Amino acid sequence: SQQGEEDPQALSIQEGENATMNCSYKTSINNLQWYRQNSGRGLVHLILIRSNEREKHSGRLRVTLDTSKKSSSLLITASRAADTASYFCATGAYSGAGSYQLTFGKGTKLSVIP
Amino acid sequence: NAGVTQTPKFQVLKTGQSMTLQCAQDMNHNSMYWYRQDPGMGLRLIYYSASEGTTDKGEVPNGYNVSRLNKREFSLRLESAAPSQTSVYFCASSLGFSGGKLAKNIQYFGAGTRLSVL
């Protein structure tokens, strides 16, 4: 079953504005990752935040994690038309015998209007 | 600098036909994964291989089989295709265990195979 649920499902903003996407999950995690998918392409990793971290930055990306609320947010500042894509959160958990799995949410479709 | 390579990119099958989707990675990763992506459903894990010689079921394994041929290659087989298997299939790989420790496990994805079953 889907672990992460992104909100909103779709977001349309003007170039230069900030975009915020939220993710909620249900079970305990080892880390949470955000991925980006351009139309017709595979997913590309953006950023990983461990369960003992509260905030992480990478360029124009800022991710927060609140394990007490089982939620995360991805902020993209000063958005560009090239940021138009779908964004997925994925919760990571180790499941014995040396295996590790990611469970993906349904994604937020971001459109940045030039 | 290929990363994860999937073949074919597109495929149309008739109900009941079989086919194998191929995946190869050149990053010396230990773990490999097969996902399917359906509209509005995100990615769902079909099978994974934590290391060479092991495979395990994911969330939606029914109707599929996998083979970890060697460290580089992980194939997905549909023995008798059904319309419900129309989807986009993604292969991914990650470092997994390295030097006895589990790495952060960022996954690297192929470009996908678009499969239609008529």
PDB file of C-alpha atoms in Angstrom:
ATOM      1  CA  SER A   1       0.000   0.000   0.000  1.00  0.00           C
ATOM      2  CA  GLN A   2       1.118   3.600  -0.549  1.00  0.00           C
ATOM      3  CA  GLN A   3       2.986   4.914   2.446  1.00  0.00           C
ATOM      4  CA  GLY A   4       3.407   8.566   1.532  1.00  0.00           C
ATOM      5  CA  GLU A   5       0.602  10.837   0.470  1.00  0.00           C
ATOM      6  CA  GLU A   6       1.521  14.120  -1.179  1.00  0.00           C
ATOM      7  CA  ASP A   7      -0.537  17.260  -0.939  1.00  0.00           C
ATOM      8  CA  PRO A   8      -1.565  18.994  -3.106  1.00  0.00           C
ATOM      9  CA  GLN A   9      -2.009  16.621  -6.033  1.00  0.00           C
ATOM     10  CA  ALA A  10      -1.379  19.488  -8.448  1.00  0.00           C
ATOM     11  CA  LEU A  11       0.105  22.951  -8.017  1.00  0.00           C
ATOM     12  CA  SER A  12       0.375  25.791 -10.520  1.00  0.00           C
ATOM     13  CA  ILE A  13       2.501  28.860  -9.767  1.00  0.00           C
ATOM     14  CA  GLN A  14       4.190  31.754 -11.536  1.00  0.00           C
ATOM     15  CA  GLU A  15       7.906  31.713 -12.218  1.00  0.00           C
ATOM     16  CA  GLY A  16       9.792  33.249  -9.295  1.00  0.00           C
ATOM     17  CA  GLU A  17       7.264  32.151  -6.668  1.00  0.00           C
ATOM     18  CA  ASN A  18       7.962  29.500  -4.044  1.00  0.00           C
ATOM     19  CA  ALA A  19       6.381  26.045  -4.273  1.00  0.00           C
ATOM     20  CA  THR A  20       5.586  23.968  -1.192  1.00  0.00           C
ATOM     21  CA  MET A  21       4.622  20.309  -1.324  1.00  0.00           C
ATOM     22  CA  ASN A  22       3.684  18.190   1.664  1.00  0.00           C
ATOM     23  CA  CYS A  23       3.961  14.496   2.360  1.00  0.00           C
ATOM     24  CA  SER A  24       2.384  12.437   5.123  1.00  0.00           C
ATOM     25  CA  TYR A  25       3.243   8.844   5.957  1.00  0.00           C
ATOM     26  CA  LYS A  26       1.966   6.139   8.268  1.00  0.00           C
ATOM     27  CA  THR A  27       4.721   3.958   9.737  1.00  0.00           C
ATOM     28  CA  SER A  28       8.158   4.548  11.244  1.00  0.00           C
ATOM     29  CA  ILE A  29      10.938   5.273   8.780  1.00  0.00           C
ATOM     30  CA  ASN A  30      14.735   5.332   8.576  1.00  0.00           C
ATOM     31  CA  ASN A  31      14.797   8.206   6.114  1.00  0.00           C
ATOM     32  CA  LEU A  32      12.616  10.102   3.679  1.00  0.00           C
ATOM     33  CA  GLN A  33      13.591  11.006   0.151  1.00  0.00           C
ATOM     34  CA  TRP A  34      12.193  13.326  -2.499  1.00  0.00           C
ATOM     35  CA  TYR A  35      12.373  12.498  -6.190  1.00  0.00           C
ATOM     36  CA  ARG A  36      11.506  14.429  -9.318  1.00  0.00           C
ATOM     37  CA  GLN A  37      10.058  13.047 -12.554  1.00  0.00           C
ATOM     38  CA  ASN A  38       9.952  15.016 -15.766  1.00  0.00           C
ATOM     39  CA  SER A  39       7.240  13.993 -18.209  1.00  0.00           C
ATOM     40  CA  GLY A  40       8.065  10.689 -19.886  1.00  0.00           C
ATOM     41  CA  ARG A  41      11.273  10.182 -17.905  1.00  0.00           C
ATOM     42  CA  GLY A  42      12.514   8.149 -14.966  1.00  0.00           C
ATOM     43  CA  LEU A  43      12.736   9.485 -11.429  1.00  0.00           C
ATOM     44  CA  VAL A  44      15.717  11.492 -10.257  1.00  0.00           C
ATOM     45  CA  HIS A  45      16.757  11.747  -6.616  1.00  0.00           C
ATOM     46  CA  LEU A  46      16.654  15.264  -5.145  1.00  0.00           C
ATOM     47  CA  ILE A  47      17.327  15.083  -1.434  1.00  0.00           C
ATOM     48  CA  LEU A  48      17.362  12.660   1.512  1.00  0.00           C
ATOM     49  CA  ILE A  49      16.612  13.497   5.132  1.00  0.00           C
ATOM     50  CA  ARG A  50      17.307  11.021   7.926  1.00  0.00           C
ATOM     51  CA  SER A  51      14.768  10.306  10.649  1.00  0.00           C
ATOM     52  CA  ASN A  52      16.918  12.127  13.239  1.00  0.00           C
ATOM     53  CA  GLU A  53      17.162  15.299  11.135  1.00  0.00           C
ATOM     54  CA  ARG A  54      14.612  18.108  11.117  1.00  0.00           C
ATOM     55  CA  GLU A  55      15.674  20.217   8.158  1.00  0.00           C
ATOM     56  CA  LYS A  56      17.954  19.948   5.180  1.00  0.00           C
ATOM     57  CA  HIS A  57      18.921  22.277   2.349  1.00  0.00           C
ATOM     58  CA  SER A  58      20.254  21.693  -1.135  1.00  0.00           C
ATOM     59  CA  GLY A  59      20.482  24.680  -3.455  1.00  0.00           C
ATOM     60  CA  ARG A  60      16.934  26.032  -3.883  1.00  0.00           C
ATOM     61  CA  LEU A  61      15.440  23.024  -2.081  1.00  0.00           C
ATOM     62  CA  ARG A  62      14.527  22.928   1.576  1.00  0.00           C
ATOM     63  CA  VAL A  63      13.117  19.791   3.187  1.00  0.00           C
ATOM     64  CA  THR A  64      11.664  19.508   6.666  1.00  0.00           C
ATOM     65  CA  LEU A  65      10.734  16.376   8.565  1.00  0.00           C
ATOM     66  CA  ASP A  66       8.467  16.086  11.595  1.00  0.00           C
ATOM     67  CA  THR A  67       8.502  12.490  12.775  1.00  0.00           C
ATOM     68  CA  SER A  68       5.999  13.190  15.564  1.00  0.00           C
ATOM     69  CA  LYS A  69       3.441  14.228  12.933  1.00  0.00           C
ATOM     70  CA  LYS A  70       4.754  11.766  10.337  1.00  0.00           C
ATOM     71  CA  SER A  71       5.035  14.516   7.767  1.00  0.00           C
ATOM     72  CA  SER A  72       7.566  16.208   5.511  1.00  0.00           C
ATOM     73  CA  SER A  73       7.557  19.230   3.256  1.00  0.00           C
ATOM     74  CA  LEU A  74       9.562  20.187   0.194  1.00  0.00           C
ATOM     75  CA  LEU A  75      10.031  23.878  -0.550  1.00  0.00           C
ATOM     76  CA  ILE A  76      11.380  25.015  -3.914  1.00  0.00           C
ATOM     77  CA  THR A  77      12.336  28.681  -3.785  1.00  0.00           C
ATOM     78  CA  ALA A  78      12.410  31.100  -6.719  1.00  0.00           C
ATOM     79  CA  SER A  79      10.831  28.549  -9.041  1.00  0.00           C
ATOM     80  CA  ARG A  80      11.740  28.314 -12.721  1.00  0.00           C
ATOM     81  CA  ALA A  81       9.858  26.960 -15.709  1.00  0.00           C
ATOM     82  CA  ALA A  82      12.376  24.093 -15.740  1.00  0.00           C
ATOM     83  CA  ASP A  83      11.077  22.998 -12.305  1.00  0.00           C
ATOM     84  CA  THR A  84       7.849  21.850 -13.978  1.00  0.00           C
ATOM     85  CA  ALA A  85       7.657  18.146 -13.117  1.00  0.00           C
ATOM     86  CA  SER A  86       6.046  15.657 -10.749  1.00  0.00           C
ATOM     87  CA  TYR A  87       7.558  15.388  -7.281  1.00  0.00           C
ATOM     88  CA  PHE A  88       7.360  12.246  -5.159  1.00  0.00           C
ATOM     89  CA  CYS A  89       8.184  11.603  -1.552  1.00  0.00           C
ATOM     90  CA  ALA A  90       9.447   8.145  -0.681  1.00  0.00           C
ATOM     91  CA  THR A  91       9.848   6.667   2.771  1.00  0.00           C
ATOM     92  CA  GLY A  92      12.761   4.330   3.319  1.00  0.00           C
ATOM     93  CA  ALA A  93      12.833   1.435   5.735  1.00  0.00           C
ATOM     94  CA  TYR A  94      15.134  -1.479   6.306  1.00  0.00           C
ATOM     95  CA  SER A  95      13.300  -4.792   6.308  1.00  0.00           C
ATOM     96  CA  GLY A  96      15.632  -7.457   7.598  1.00  0.00           C
ATOM     97  CA  ALA A  97      17.979  -9.766   5.682  1.00  0.00           C
ATOM     98  CA  GLY A  98      19.887  -6.742   4.429  1.00  0.00           C
ATOM     99  CA  SER A  99      17.047  -5.356   2.363  1.00  0.00           C
ATOM    100  CA  TYR A 100      15.901  -1.775   2.097  1.00  0.00           C
ATOM    101  CA  GLN A 101      12.761  -0.566   0.386  1.00  0.00           C
ATOM    102  CA  LEU A 102      11.314   2.755  -0.677  1.00  0.00           C
ATOM    103  CA  THR A 103       7.574   3.287  -0.637  1.00  0.00           C
ATOM    104  CA  PHE A 104       6.457   6.106  -2.929  1.00  0.00           C
ATOM    105  CA  GLY A 105       3.545   8.482  -2.655  1.00  0.00           C
ATOM    106  CA  LYS A 106       1.301   9.396  -5.574  1.00  0.00           C
ATOM    107  CA  GLY A 107       3.128  12.626  -6.311  1.00  0.00           C
ATOM    108  CA  THR A 108       2.485  16.338  -6.726  1.00  0.00           C
ATOM    109  CA  LYS A 109       2.363  17.688 -10.270  1.00  0.00           C
ATOM    110  CA  LEU A 110       3.994  21.124 -10.312  1.00  0.00           C
ATOM    111  CA  SER A 111       3.503  23.532 -13.192  1.00  0.00           C
ATOM    112  CA  VAL A 112       5.603  26.700 -13.236  1.00  0.00           C
ATOM    113  CA  ILE A 113       4.226  29.308 -15.632  1.00  0.00           C
ATOM    114  CA  PRO A 114       6.826  31.568 -17.271  1.00  0.00           C
TER     115      PRO A 114
ATOM    116  CA  ASN B   1      28.039   7.169 -18.007  1.00  0.00           C
ATOM    117  CA  ALA B   2      24.963   5.009 -18.795  1.00  0.00           C
ATOM    118  CA  GLY B   3      23.635   4.407 -15.250  1.00  0.00           C
ATOM    119  CA  VAL B   4      20.530   2.185 -15.497  1.00  0.00           C
ATOM    120  CA  THR B   5      19.542   0.984 -18.962  1.00  0.00           C
ATOM    121  CA  GLN B   6      16.158  -0.565 -19.735  1.00  0.00           C
ATOM    122  CA  THR B   7      15.084  -2.336 -22.899  1.00  0.00           C
ATOM    123  CA  PRO B   8      12.785  -2.129 -24.742  1.00  0.00           C
ATOM    124  CA  LYS B   9      11.476   1.426 -24.405  1.00  0.00           C
ATOM    125  CA  PHE B  10       8.050   0.543 -25.833  1.00  0.00           C
ATOM    126  CA  GLN B  11       6.191  -2.724 -26.285  1.00  0.00           C
ATOM    127  CA  VAL B  12       2.714  -3.765 -27.360  1.00  0.00           C
ATOM    128  CA  LEU B  13       1.549  -7.266 -26.478  1.00  0.00           C
ATOM    129  CA  LYS B  14      -1.602  -9.276 -27.014  1.00  0.00           C
ATOM    130  CA  THR B  15      -3.278 -10.877 -24.016  1.00  0.00           C
ATOM    131  CA  GLY B  16      -1.555 -14.156 -23.179  1.00  0.00           C
ATOM    132  CA  GLN B  17       1.790 -13.321 -24.812  1.00  0.00           C
ATOM    133  CA  SER B  18       4.962 -13.399 -22.772  1.00  0.00           C
ATOM    134  CA  MET B  19       7.915 -11.077 -22.684  1.00  0.00           C
ATOM    135  CA  THR B  20      10.974 -10.163 -20.650  1.00  0.00           C
ATOM    136  CA  LEU B  21      11.969  -6.643 -19.711  1.00  0.00           C
ATOM    137  CA  GLN B  22      15.701  -6.197 -19.403  1.00  0.00           C
ATOM    138  CA  CYS B  23      17.566  -3.961 -16.982  1.00  0.00           C
ATOM    139  CA  ALA B  24      21.293  -3.411 -16.564  1.00  0.00           C
ATOM    140  CA  GLN B  25      23.272  -1.049 -14.329  1.00  0.00           C
ATOM    141  CA  ASP B  26      26.925  -0.093 -14.548  1.00  0.00           C
ATOM    142  CA  MET B  27      27.356   1.511 -11.108  1.00  0.00           C
ATOM    143  CA  ASN B  28      28.411  -1.679  -9.301  1.00  0.00           C
ATOM    144  CA  HIS B  29      25.264  -1.503  -7.176  1.00  0.00           C
ATOM    145  CA  ASN B  30      24.211  -4.438  -5.056  1.00  0.00           C
ATOM    146  CA  SER B  31      20.447  -3.846  -4.963  1.00  0.00           C
ATOM    147  CA  MET B  32      18.022  -3.653  -7.866  1.00  0.00           C
ATOM    148  CA  TYR B  33      14.282  -3.037  -8.085  1.00  0.00           C
ATOM    149  CA  TRP B  34      11.334  -3.267 -10.467  1.00  0.00           C
ATOM    150  CA  TYR B  35       8.420  -0.843 -10.148  1.00  0.00           C
ATOM    151  CA  ARG B  36       5.274  -0.174 -12.101  1.00  0.00           C
ATOM    152  CA  GLN B  37       3.728   3.260 -12.442  1.00  0.00           C
ATOM    153  CA  ASP B  38       0.056   3.710 -13.218  1.00  0.00           C
ATOM    154  CA  PRO B  39      -1.751   7.047 -13.578  1.00  0.00           C
ATOM    155  CA  GLY B  40      -2.590   8.504 -10.184  1.00  0.00           C
ATOM    156  CA  MET B  41      -0.963   5.586  -8.342  1.00  0.00           C
ATOM    157  CA  GLY B  42       2.649   6.605  -7.969  1.00  0.00           C
ATOM    158  CA  LEU B  43       5.232   3.808  -8.102  1.00  0.00           C
ATOM    159  CA  ARG B  44       4.544   0.373  -6.700  1.00  0.00           C
ATOM    160  CA  LEU B  45       7.278  -2.168  -6.042  1.00  0.00           C
ATOM    161  CA  ILE B  46       6.922  -5.437  -7.949  1.00  0.00           C
ATOM    162  CA  TYR B  47      10.094  -7.331  -6.982  1.00  0.00           C
ATOM    163  CA  TYR B  48      13.505  -6.463  -5.673  1.00  0.00           C
ATOM    164  CA  SER B  49      16.908  -8.022  -5.308  1.00  0.00           C
ATOM    165  CA  ALA B  50      18.844  -6.910  -2.234  1.00  0.00           C
ATOM    166  CA  SER B  51      22.026  -8.542  -3.547  1.00  0.00           C
ATOM    167  CA  GLU B  52      23.188 -10.859  -6.281  1.00  0.00           C
ATOM    168  CA  GLY B  53      21.557 -14.255  -5.818  1.00  0.00           C
ATOM    169  CA  THR B  54      18.512 -13.030  -3.859  1.00  0.00           C
ATOM    170  CA  THR B  55      15.075 -11.856  -4.956  1.00  0.00           C
ATOM    171  CA  ASP B  56      11.979 -10.945  -2.947  1.00  0.00           C
ATOM    172  CA  LYS B  57       8.408  -9.964  -3.624  1.00  0.00           C
ATOM    173  CA  GLY B  58       7.282  -6.398  -3.344  1.00  0.00           C
ATOM    174  CA  GLU B  59       3.789  -4.957  -3.082  1.00  0.00           C
ATOM    175  CA  VAL B  60       2.382  -6.218  -6.415  1.00  0.00           C
ATOM    176  CA  PRO B  61       4.230  -9.401  -7.531  1.00  0.00           C
ATOM    177  CA  ASN B  62       1.347 -11.394  -8.999  1.00  0.00           C
ATOM    178  CA  GLY B  63       1.758 -12.158 -12.693  1.00  0.00           C
ATOM    179  CA  TYR B  64       5.500 -11.439 -12.721  1.00  0.00           C
ATOM    180  CA  ASN B  65       8.750 -13.281 -12.247  1.00  0.00           C
ATOM    181  CA  VAL B  66      12.280 -11.951 -11.947  1.00  0.00           C
ATOM    182  CA  SER B  67      15.817 -13.149 -12.454  1.00  0.00           C
ATOM    183  CA  ARG B  68      18.958 -11.566 -11.042  1.00  0.00           C
ATOM    184  CA  LEU B  69      21.223 -12.821 -13.802  1.00  0.00           C
ATOM    185  CA  ASN B  70      24.402 -11.363 -12.300  1.00  0.00           C
ATOM    186  CA  LYS B  71      25.342  -8.251 -10.346  1.00  0.00           C
ATOM    187  CA  ARG B  72      24.611  -5.978 -13.329  1.00  0.00           C
ATOM    188  CA  GLU B  73      21.382  -7.413 -14.708  1.00  0.00           C
ATOM    189  CA  PHE B  74      17.874  -7.867 -13.312  1.00  0.00           C
ATOM    190  CA  SER B  75      15.092  -8.977 -15.649  1.00  0.00           C
ATOM    191  CA  LEU B  76      11.308  -8.939 -15.237  1.00  0.00           C
ATOM    192  CA  ARG B  77       9.189 -11.528 -17.006  1.00  0.00           C
ATOM    193  CA  LEU B  78       5.497 -11.518 -17.803  1.00  0.00           C
ATOM    194  CA  GLU B  79       4.547 -15.131 -18.501  1.00  0.00           C
ATOM    195  CA  SER B  80       1.000 -14.485 -19.746  1.00  0.00           C
ATOM    196  CA  ALA B  81       0.305 -10.792 -20.193  1.00  0.00           C
ATOM    197  CA  ALA B  82      -3.047  -9.335 -19.144  1.00  0.00           C
ATOM    198  CA  PRO B  83      -4.560  -5.912 -19.896  1.00  0.00           C
ATOM    199  CA  SER B  84      -4.189  -5.058 -16.186  1.00  0.00           C
ATOM    200  CA  GLN B  85      -0.419  -5.155 -16.718  1.00  0.00           C
ATOM    201  CA  THR B  86      -0.557  -2.193 -19.077  1.00  0.00           C
ATOM    202  CA  SER B  87       1.720   0.262 -17.313  1.00  0.00           C
ATOM    203  CA  VAL B  88       5.079   1.992 -17.335  1.00  0.00           C
ATOM    204  CA  TYR B  89       7.783  -0.182 -15.795  1.00  0.00           C
ATOM    205  CA  PHE B  90      10.853   1.247 -14.113  1.00  0.00           C
ATOM    206  CA  CYS B  91      14.008  -0.485 -13.023  1.00  0.00           C
ATOM    207  CA  ALA B  92      16.151   1.078 -10.317  1.00  0.00           C
ATOM    208  CA  SER B  93      19.355   0.273  -8.489  1.00  0.00           C
ATOM    209  CA  SER B  94      21.016   1.335  -5.258  1.00  0.00           C
ATOM    210  CA  LEU B  95      24.269   0.633  -3.465  1.00  0.00           C
ATOM    211  CA  GLY B  96      22.691  -1.489  -0.749  1.00  0.00           C
ATOM    212  CA  PHE B  97      25.197  -2.970   1.651  1.00  0.00           C
ATOM    213  CA  SER B  98      28.778  -1.914   1.137  1.00  0.00           C
ATOM    214  CA  GLY B  99      31.636  -2.933   3.393  1.00  0.00           C
ATOM    215  CA  GLY B 100      29.163  -4.497   5.785  1.00  0.00           C
ATOM    216  CA  LYS B 101      27.213  -1.276   6.217  1.00  0.00           C
ATOM    217  CA  LEU B 102      23.936  -0.215   4.660  1.00  0.00           C
ATOM    218  CA  ALA B 103      24.424   2.908   2.596  1.00  0.00           C
ATOM    219  CA  LYS B 104      21.910   5.761   2.330  1.00  0.00           C
ATOM    220  CA  ASN B 105      20.286   3.902  -0.548  1.00  0.00           C
ATOM    221  CA  ILE B 106      19.470   6.566  -3.024  1.00  0.00           C
ATOM    222  CA  GLN B 107      17.863   4.831  -5.976  1.00  0.00           C
ATOM    223  CA  TYR B 108      18.832   5.486  -9.592  1.00  0.00           C
ATOM    224  CA  PHE B 109      16.167   4.908 -12.200  1.00  0.00           C
ATOM    225  CA  GLY B 110      16.102   3.840 -15.811  1.00  0.00           C
ATOM    226  CA  ALA B 111      14.038   5.701 -18.415  1.00  0.00           C
ATOM    227  CA  GLY B 112      11.194   3.189 -18.274  1.00  0.00           C
ATOM    228  CA  THR B 113       9.419   0.695 -20.535  1.00  0.00           C
ATOM    229  CA  ARG B 114       5.949   1.631 -21.738  1.00  0.00           C
ATOM    230  CA  LEU B 115       3.931  -1.576 -22.085  1.00  0.00           C
ATOM    231  CA  SER B 116       0.469  -1.910 -23.560  1.00  0.00           C
ATOM    232  CA  VAL B 117      -1.408  -5.206 -23.381  1.00  0.00           C
ATOM    233  CA  LEU B 118      -4.336  -5.438 -25.757  1.00  0.00           C
TER     234      LEU B 118
END
